[in-house]
mmCIF file of C-alpha atoms in Angstrom:
data_model
loop_
_atom_site.group_PDB
_atom_site.id
_atom_site.type_symbol
_atom_site.label_atom_id
_atom_site.label_comp_id
_atom_site.label_asym_id
_atom_site.label_seq_id
_atom_site.Cartn_x
_atom_site.Cartn_y
_atom_site.Cartn_z
ATOM 1 C CA MET A 1042 29.182 28.543 -69.403
ATOM 2 C CA LEU A 1043 28.319 30.068 -72.904
ATOM 3 C CA ALA A 1044 30.457 29.127 -76.002
ATOM 4 C CA ASP A 1045 33.038 31.557 -77.286
ATOM 5 C CA ASP A 1046 31.313 31.594 -80.833
ATOM 6 C CA THR A 1047 27.966 32.021 -79.120
ATOM 7 C CA ILE A 1048 29.685 35.288 -76.986
ATOM 8 C CA ARG A 1049 30.574 36.179 -80.907
ATOM 9 C CA THR A 1050 27.734 35.761 -82.481
ATOM 10 C CA THR A 1051 25.818 37.750 -80.103
ATOM 11 C CA LEU A 1052 27.862 40.448 -80.432
ATOM 12 C CA ARG A 1053 27.063 40.824 -83.715
ATOM 13 C CA THR A 1054 23.787 40.793 -83.687
ATOM 14 C CA ALA A 1055 23.226 42.438 -81.280
ATOM 15 C CA TRP A 1056 25.593 44.886 -80.418
ATOM 16 C CA HIS A 1057 26.224 45.311 -84.320
ATOM 17 C CA LEU A 1058 30.346 44.357 -83.676
ATOM 18 C CA GLN A 1059 32.455 42.411 -85.368
ATOM 19 C CA PRO A 1060 35.298 41.147 -82.747
ATOM 20 C CA ASP A 1061 38.444 40.064 -84.085
ATOM 21 C CA GLY A 1062 39.256 38.220 -80.747
ATOM 22 C CA CYS A 1063 37.048 36.839 -77.595
ATOM 23 C CA THR A 1064 39.175 34.770 -74.942
ATOM 24 C CA PRO A 1065 39.086 34.297 -71.114
ATOM 25 C CA LEU A 1066 40.234 36.799 -68.600
ATOM 26 C CA ASP A 1067 43.098 35.313 -67.394
ATOM 27 C CA GLY A 1068 42.929 31.851 -69.560
ATOM 28 C CA GLU A 1069 40.107 30.239 -67.254
ATOM 29 C CA PRO A 1070 37.979 28.338 -69.559
ATOM 30 C CA THR A 1071 35.059 28.561 -66.462
ATOM 31 C CA THR A 1072 35.375 32.169 -66.344
ATOM 32 C CA SER A 1073 32.087 34.177 -66.726
ATOM 33 C CA THR A 1074 33.723 37.027 -68.669
ATOM 34 C CA ARG A 1075 35.565 37.114 -71.970
ATOM 35 C CA THR A 1076 37.929 40.076 -72.822
ATOM 36 C CA VAL A 1077 36.870 40.668 -76.674
ATOM 37 C CA ALA A 1078 39.131 42.833 -79.194
ATOM 38 C CA VAL A 1079 37.383 44.426 -82.334
ATOM 39 C CA GLY A 1080 40.390 46.428 -84.255
ATOM 40 C CA ASP A 1081 42.265 48.487 -81.597
ATOM 41 C CA ARG A 1082 39.644 48.411 -78.384
ATOM 42 C CA ARG A 1083 39.200 45.957 -76.078
ATOM 43 C CA TYR A 1084 36.374 45.783 -73.602
ATOM 44 C CA LEU A 1085 34.956 42.884 -71.567
ATOM 45 C CA ALA A 1086 31.742 40.526 -72.326
ATOM 46 C CA VAL A 1087 30.053 39.465 -68.744
ATOM 47 C CA LEU A 1088 27.779 36.696 -68.544
ATOM 48 C CA VAL A 1089 25.855 36.214 -65.706
ATOM 49 C CA ALA A 1090 22.989 34.375 -64.674
ATOM 50 C CA ALA A 1091 19.585 35.456 -66.034
ATOM 51 C CA GLY A 1092 17.823 35.648 -62.585
ATOM 52 C CA GLU A 1093 20.721 38.205 -61.748
ATOM 53 C CA ARG A 1094 19.667 40.151 -65.198
ATOM 54 C CA ARG A 1095 17.937 43.274 -62.811
ATOM 55 C CA ARG A 1096 20.557 43.311 -59.632
ATOM 56 C CA PHE A 1097 23.211 43.344 -62.494
ATOM 57 C CA GLU A 1098 21.635 46.001 -64.991
ATOM 58 C CA ALA A 1099 21.615 48.308 -61.231
ATOM 59 C CA GLY A 1100 25.071 48.232 -61.500
ATOM 60 C CA LEU A 1101 25.914 48.872 -65.046
ATOM 61 C CA ALA A 1102 23.962 51.980 -64.230
ATOM 62 C CA ALA A 1103 25.710 53.034 -61.606
ATOM 63 C CA ALA A 1104 29.114 52.581 -63.435
ATOM 64 C CA GLU A 1105 27.443 54.316 -66.804
ATOM 65 C CA HIS A 1106 26.496 57.054 -64.009
ATOM 66 C CA LEU A 1107 30.422 57.785 -62.879
ATOM 67 C CA ASP A 1108 31.670 57.574 -66.309
ATOM 68 C CA ARG A 1109 30.001 60.802 -67.053
ATOM 69 C CA GLN A 1110 31.551 62.191 -64.442
ATOM 70 C CA GLY A 1111 34.839 61.345 -65.940
ATOM 71 C CA VAL A 1112 35.448 58.103 -63.578
ATOM 72 C CA ASP A 1113 36.693 54.950 -64.900
ATOM 73 C CA THR A 1114 33.709 52.000 -63.988
ATOM 74 C CA GLY A 1115 34.277 49.566 -66.737
ATOM 75 C CA ALA A 1116 30.742 51.224 -68.274
ATOM 76 C CA PRO A 1117 28.268 49.413 -70.198
ATOM 77 C CA VAL A 1118 29.118 49.964 -73.710
ATOM 78 C CA ARG A 1119 24.755 49.663 -74.550
ATOM 79 C CA ALA A 1120 24.012 47.058 -77.320
ATOM 80 C CA ALA A 1121 22.121 48.464 -80.709
ATOM 81 C CA ASP A 1122 19.325 48.811 -79.075
ATOM 82 C CA GLY A 1123 20.071 50.492 -76.297
ATOM 83 C CA ALA A 1124 19.804 47.920 -74.056
ATOM 84 C CA LEU A 1125 22.175 46.836 -70.776
ATOM 85 C CA SER A 1126 22.073 43.928 -71.743
ATOM 86 C CA VAL A 1127 21.025 40.842 -73.745
ATOM 87 C CA PRO A 1128 19.479 37.425 -73.101
ATOM 88 C CA VAL A 1129 21.494 34.661 -73.863
ATOM 89 C CA GLY A 1130 20.130 31.344 -73.347
ATOM 90 C CA GLU A 1131 20.209 30.681 -69.812
ATOM 91 C CA HIS A 1132 22.597 33.851 -68.808
ATOM 92 C CA VAL A 1133 22.580 37.374 -70.534
ATOM 93 C CA LEU A 1134 25.474 39.418 -71.581
ATOM 94 C CA ALA A 1135 26.930 42.491 -70.773
ATOM 95 C CA LEU A 1136 30.042 44.743 -72.981
ATOM 96 C CA VAL A 1137 31.665 46.786 -70.912
ATOM 97 C CA ALA A 1138 34.989 48.965 -71.077
ATOM 98 C CA PHE A 1139 37.960 47.893 -70.374
ATOM 99 C CA VAL A 1140 39.620 49.652 -68.043
ATOM 100 C CA PRO A 1141 43.965 49.983 -67.874
ATOM 101 C CA GLY A 1142 46.366 49.070 -65.521
ATOM 102 C CA ARG A 1143 47.230 46.947 -62.339
ATOM 103 C CA PRO A 1144 45.118 46.647 -59.139
ATOM 104 C CA LEU A 1145 46.256 47.924 -56.204
ATOM 105 C CA ASP A 1146 48.521 46.633 -53.025
ATOM 106 C CA GLY A 1147 45.859 46.185 -49.995
ATOM 107 C CA ALA A 1148 48.811 46.009 -47.723
ATOM 108 C CA ASP A 1149 50.949 49.073 -49.592
ATOM 109 C CA PRO A 1150 50.449 52.260 -47.401
ATOM 110 C CA VAL A 1151 50.315 54.588 -50.988
ATOM 111 C CA ASP A 1152 47.859 52.188 -52.451
ATOM 112 C CA GLN A 1153 45.709 52.378 -49.789
ATOM 113 C CA GLN A 1154 45.158 56.124 -49.302
ATOM 114 C CA TRP A 1155 44.345 55.711 -53.333
ATOM 115 C CA TRP A 1156 41.922 52.843 -52.652
ATOM 116 C CA GLY A 1157 40.044 55.424 -50.003
ATOM 117 C CA ASP A 1158 39.964 58.515 -52.316
ATOM 118 C CA ARG A 1159 38.550 56.761 -55.121
ATOM 119 C CA LEU A 1160 35.864 54.434 -52.452
ATOM 120 C CA GLY A 1161 35.121 58.188 -51.290
ATOM 121 C CA ALA A 1162 34.849 59.979 -54.660
ATOM 122 C CA ALA A 1163 32.642 57.203 -55.962
ATOM 123 C CA HIS A 1164 30.392 57.219 -53.499
ATOM 124 C CA ARG A 1165 30.241 61.647 -53.914
ATOM 125 C CA GLY A 1166 28.926 60.541 -57.310
ATOM 126 C CA LEU A 1167 26.551 58.404 -56.945
ATOM 127 C CA ALA A 1168 24.329 60.572 -54.740
ATOM 128 C CA GLY A 1169 21.113 60.883 -55.479
ATOM 129 C CA PHE A 1170 21.754 58.048 -58.435
ATOM 130 C CA ARG A 1171 18.704 55.899 -57.594
ATOM 131 C CA HIS A 1172 17.923 52.140 -59.332
ATOM 132 C CA PRO A 1173 14.928 49.932 -58.725
ATOM 133 C CA GLY A 1174 17.338 47.390 -59.238
ATOM 134 C CA LEU A 1175 19.370 47.847 -56.905
ATOM 135 C CA ALA A 1176 19.468 45.599 -54.246
ATOM 136 C CA GLU A 1177 18.639 46.034 -50.610
ATOM 137 C CA TRP A 1178 22.319 45.305 -48.715
ATOM 138 C CA HIS A 1179 20.543 43.623 -45.684
ATOM 139 C CA PRO A 1180 19.931 39.945 -47.300
ATOM 140 C CA LEU A 1181 21.374 37.763 -43.566
ATOM 141 C CA ARG A 1182 17.954 36.340 -41.937
ATOM 142 C CA PRO A 1183 19.134 34.794 -38.607
ATOM 143 C CA ASP A 1184 15.728 31.742 -39.140
ATOM 144 C CA ALA A 1185 17.436 30.141 -42.095
ATOM 145 C CA PRO A 1186 17.612 26.719 -41.658
ATOM 146 C CA TYR A 1187 21.099 25.558 -43.431
ATOM 147 C CA LEU A 1188 22.644 28.067 -40.612
ATOM 148 C CA SER A 1189 21.697 24.617 -38.580
ATOM 149 C CA CYS A 1190 25.516 22.947 -39.896
ATOM 150 C CA ALA A 1191 27.691 24.903 -37.158
ATOM 151 C CA GLY A 1192 26.748 25.595 -33.471
ATOM 152 C CA TRP A 1193 28.321 28.704 -33.458
ATOM 153 C CA LEU A 1194 27.067 29.868 -36.813
ATOM 154 C CA ARG A 1195 23.373 31.096 -35.785
ATOM 155 C CA PRO A 1196 24.100 33.249 -32.679
ATOM 156 C CA ALA A 1197 26.960 34.355 -34.434
ATOM 157 C CA ILE A 1198 24.679 35.673 -37.045
ATOM 158 C CA THR A 1199 22.139 37.040 -34.667
ATOM 159 C CA GLY A 1200 24.508 38.753 -32.762
ATOM 160 C CA ALA A 1201 25.729 40.564 -35.780
ATOM 161 C CA VAL A 1202 22.114 41.495 -36.889
ATOM 162 C CA THR A 1203 20.935 42.428 -33.756
ATOM 163 C CA ALA A 1204 24.467 44.920 -33.004
ATOM 164 C CA LEU A 1205 23.710 46.613 -36.432
ATOM 165 C CA THR A 1206 19.454 46.686 -35.158
ATOM 166 C CA LYS A 1207 21.362 49.116 -32.625
ATOM 167 C CA LEU A 1208 22.787 50.730 -34.503
ATOM 168 C CA GLN A 1209 20.171 51.798 -36.612
ATOM 169 C CA ILE A 1210 18.060 52.768 -33.911
ATOM 170 C CA THR A 1211 20.781 55.182 -31.569
ATOM 171 C CA ASP A 1212 22.323 56.768 -34.830
ATOM 172 C CA ARG A 1213 21.316 57.895 -38.232
ATOM 173 C CA LEU A 1214 23.276 55.968 -40.886
ATOM 174 C CA THR A 1215 24.500 57.756 -44.164
ATOM 175 C CA VAL A 1216 23.055 55.775 -46.830
ATOM 176 C CA GLY A 1217 23.180 55.645 -51.031
ATOM 177 C CA PRO A 1218 23.989 52.882 -53.419
ATOM 178 C CA LEU A 1219 26.712 50.971 -52.918
ATOM 179 C CA HIS A 1220 29.560 49.435 -54.846
ATOM 180 C CA GLY A 1221 29.279 46.176 -53.077
ATOM 181 C CA ASP A 1222 32.596 44.898 -52.544
ATOM 182 C CA PRO A 1223 35.453 47.164 -53.098
ATOM 183 C CA HIS A 1224 38.631 44.759 -52.858
ATOM 184 C CA PRO A 1225 41.943 46.464 -54.009
ATOM 185 C CA ALA A 1226 41.242 44.696 -57.590
ATOM 186 C CA ALA A 1227 37.748 46.258 -58.167
ATOM 187 C CA PHE A 1228 40.552 49.077 -58.798
ATOM 188 C CA ARG A 1229 42.305 49.538 -61.382
ATOM 189 C CA LEU A 1230 45.953 51.732 -61.006
ATOM 190 C CA ASP A 1231 47.155 52.862 -65.016
ATOM 191 C CA HIS A 1232 50.545 53.773 -64.555
ATOM 192 C CA ASP A 1233 50.744 55.944 -68.364
ATOM 193 C CA THR A 1234 47.740 58.184 -67.452
ATOM 194 C CA GLY A 1235 47.510 58.330 -63.440
ATOM 195 C CA ARG A 1236 43.984 57.388 -63.443
ATOM 196 C CA ILE A 1237 42.714 54.925 -60.893
ATOM 197 C CA GLY A 1238 39.180 52.947 -62.203
ATOM 198 C CA LEU A 1239 36.501 51.640 -60.388
ATOM 199 C CA VAL A 1240 35.172 48.382 -61.687
ATOM 200 C CA SER A 1241 32.919 45.201 -61.333
ATOM 201 C CA TRP A 1242 29.499 46.994 -60.442
ATOM 202 C CA ARG A 1243 28.258 43.137 -60.020
ATOM 203 C CA TYR A 1244 27.279 43.851 -56.344
ATOM 204 C CA ALA A 1245 25.742 47.030 -56.354
ATOM 205 C CA GLY A 1246 23.019 47.324 -53.923
ATOM 206 C CA PHE A 1247 21.472 50.457 -51.506
ATOM 207 C CA GLY A 1248 21.826 50.467 -47.852
ATOM 208 C CA PRO A 1249 24.469 52.635 -45.745
ATOM 209 C CA LEU A 1250 27.646 53.871 -47.107
ATOM 210 C CA MET A 1251 29.577 52.314 -44.108
ATOM 211 C CA TYR A 1252 28.738 48.259 -45.595
ATOM 212 C CA ASP A 1253 31.605 49.682 -48.612
ATOM 213 C CA VAL A 1254 34.078 51.379 -46.033
ATOM 214 C CA ALA A 1255 33.928 48.006 -43.883
ATOM 215 C CA SER A 1256 34.546 45.769 -47.345
ATOM 216 C CA ALA A 1257 37.044 47.471 -48.153
ATOM 217 C CA VAL A 1258 39.119 47.348 -44.658
ATOM 218 C CA ARG A 1259 37.619 43.751 -44.101
ATOM 219 C CA HIS A 1260 40.173 43.179 -47.599
ATOM 220 C CA ALA A 1261 42.498 44.937 -45.861
ATOM 221 C CA GLY A 1262 43.330 42.880 -43.206
ATOM 222 C CA GLY A 1263 41.167 45.102 -40.021
ATOM 223 C CA PRO A 1264 41.596 48.709 -39.070
ATOM 224 C CA GLU A 1265 44.986 48.653 -37.723
ATOM 225 C CA ARG A 1266 45.797 47.945 -41.084
ATOM 226 C CA ALA A 1267 43.566 50.666 -42.758
ATOM 227 C CA ARG A 1268 44.282 53.105 -41.374
ATOM 228 C CA GLU A 1269 45.973 54.722 -44.246
ATOM 229 C CA LEU A 1270 42.805 53.419 -46.206
ATOM 230 C CA LEU A 1271 40.159 55.043 -43.428
ATOM 231 C CA ALA A 1272 42.366 58.406 -43.474
ATOM 232 C CA ALA A 1273 42.185 58.538 -47.076
ATOM 233 C CA TYR A 1274 38.498 58.186 -46.977
ATOM 234 C CA ALA A 1275 37.584 59.918 -44.505
ATOM 235 C CA ALA A 1276 38.866 62.893 -46.268
ATOM 236 C CA ALA A 1277 36.899 62.240 -49.848
ATOM 237 C CA GLY A 1278 33.719 60.624 -48.845
ATOM 238 C CA PRO A 1279 30.376 61.671 -47.611
ATOM 239 C CA VAL A 1280 30.409 60.014 -44.205
ATOM 240 C CA PRO A 1281 31.200 61.928 -41.574
ATOM 241 C CA VAL A 1282 34.634 61.195 -38.705
ATOM 242 C CA ALA A 1283 32.062 60.049 -36.273
ATOM 243 C CA GLU A 1284 30.078 57.972 -37.931
ATOM 244 C CA ILE A 1285 33.187 55.863 -39.366
ATOM 245 C CA GLU A 1286 34.834 56.053 -35.785
ATOM 246 C CA GLY A 1287 30.967 54.778 -34.134
ATOM 247 C CA SER A 1288 29.387 52.250 -36.883
ATOM 248 C CA LEU A 1289 33.101 50.964 -38.118
ATOM 249 C CA ASP A 1290 33.583 47.891 -35.885
ATOM 250 C CA THR A 1291 29.230 46.928 -36.072
ATOM 251 C CA LEU A 1292 29.540 47.293 -40.217
ATOM 252 C CA LEU A 1293 32.365 45.160 -39.830
ATOM 253 C CA ARG A 1294 31.293 42.387 -37.445
ATOM 254 C CA PHE A 1295 28.050 42.171 -40.190
ATOM 255 C CA ARG A 1296 30.512 42.419 -43.409
ATOM 256 C CA TRP A 1297 32.257 39.267 -41.591
ATOM 257 C CA ALA A 1298 28.626 38.016 -40.665
ATOM 258 C CA LEU A 1299 27.424 38.129 -44.163
ATOM 259 C CA GLU A 1300 30.855 35.695 -45.325
ATOM 260 C CA ALA A 1301 29.710 32.853 -42.776
ATOM 261 C CA ASP A 1302 26.297 32.623 -44.246
ATOM 262 C CA ALA A 1303 27.310 32.434 -47.811
ATOM 263 C CA TYR A 1304 29.926 29.944 -47.170
ATOM 264 C CA ALA A 1305 27.093 28.346 -44.301
ATOM 265 C CA HIS A 1306 24.458 28.376 -47.604
ATOM 266 C CA ALA A 1307 26.788 27.079 -50.099
ATOM 267 C CA LEU A 1308 27.994 24.148 -48.038
ATOM 268 C CA VAL A 1309 24.272 23.062 -47.195
ATOM 269 C CA THR A 1310 22.946 23.963 -50.272
ATOM 270 C CA GLY A 1311 25.506 23.692 -53.048
ATOM 271 C CA ASP A 1312 26.207 21.532 -55.655
ATOM 272 C CA LEU A 1313 30.038 21.530 -55.151
ATOM 273 C CA THR A 1314 33.435 20.098 -55.949
ATOM 274 C CA PRO A 1315 35.964 18.562 -53.562
ATOM 275 C CA ALA A 1316 37.892 21.949 -54.198
ATOM 276 C CA ASP A 1317 35.006 23.800 -53.044
ATOM 277 C CA THR A 1318 33.800 22.199 -50.255
ATOM 278 C CA ASP A 1319 37.316 22.276 -48.397
ATOM 279 C CA ARG A 1320 38.272 26.361 -49.848
ATOM 280 C CA CYS A 1321 34.168 27.114 -47.729
ATOM 281 C CA ARG A 1322 35.336 25.382 -44.803
ATOM 282 C CA ALA A 1323 38.077 27.112 -44.712
ATOM 283 C CA GLY A 1324 36.247 30.586 -45.178
ATOM 284 C CA LEU A 1325 33.364 29.952 -42.986
ATOM 285 C CA ASP A 1326 36.719 28.878 -39.795
ATOM 286 C CA GLU A 1327 38.376 32.251 -41.313
ATOM 287 C CA THR A 1328 34.413 33.579 -40.702
ATOM 288 C CA ARG A 1329 34.319 32.366 -36.762
ATOM 289 C CA ALA A 1330 37.286 33.504 -35.924
ATOM 290 C CA ALA A 1331 37.114 36.830 -36.833
ATOM 291 C CA LEU A 1332 33.110 36.849 -34.744
ATOM 292 C CA LEU A 1333 34.046 34.980 -31.732
ATOM 293 C CA ASP A 1334 37.447 37.097 -31.787
#
């Protein structure tokens, strides 16, 4: 990870800002995000690998698009030359607005209503937005070699992909730009203003909007625990109720399959610490229970 001195130098040269402070977010030295203070204003400096720049900038552009509509998104602060991000060694650096507030509580019924409402509003606000860097949302390959790490894994992944393919043949799903991972902590409630922001656009993509909804439901603990979330999204979002009811189980299964795929890939190809290995194995066990239930 880049040294804080390098980040401060880049902010001075590329953004013409004189940071008063640059500290790791939440105090974690290895984090890819820094809190930046410039006078009485706060920003976040976000680093990603240079190879992720195209998708990263697509998410920044989506956040900027919604910000222009009055949604607090942690929108990018463009560099002096207008760039969304700036190369720094093997990384690119972006500066984004800091969105104050607490993360939503995924188990709280009132927070779930805000969660579903804001996700629905974001989907409506992004209608018509396009960017060449928006990643296709369907990266699963049932023939991937690393899926052989567990006997149950390849059949489960294949089954999830097959079910989704059948759904897309028989039903026309509503598609558009995706947040990519609308977990509760991506939504920020500012008690002083009552505003709710939606941040963390790094995984933005393009595909069925129900993928975002299914991701939120997964974070809420499943459909039975996400009733307020689903009701709020149905009232605010662009996806018809019939589509929500008819596709949720399939998209939720696919969401679990994506997690299983990611854990398997990390276990087989990643250079993991023992703690990371234990985390991935535990995650794989969790996805197995969900996919084979």
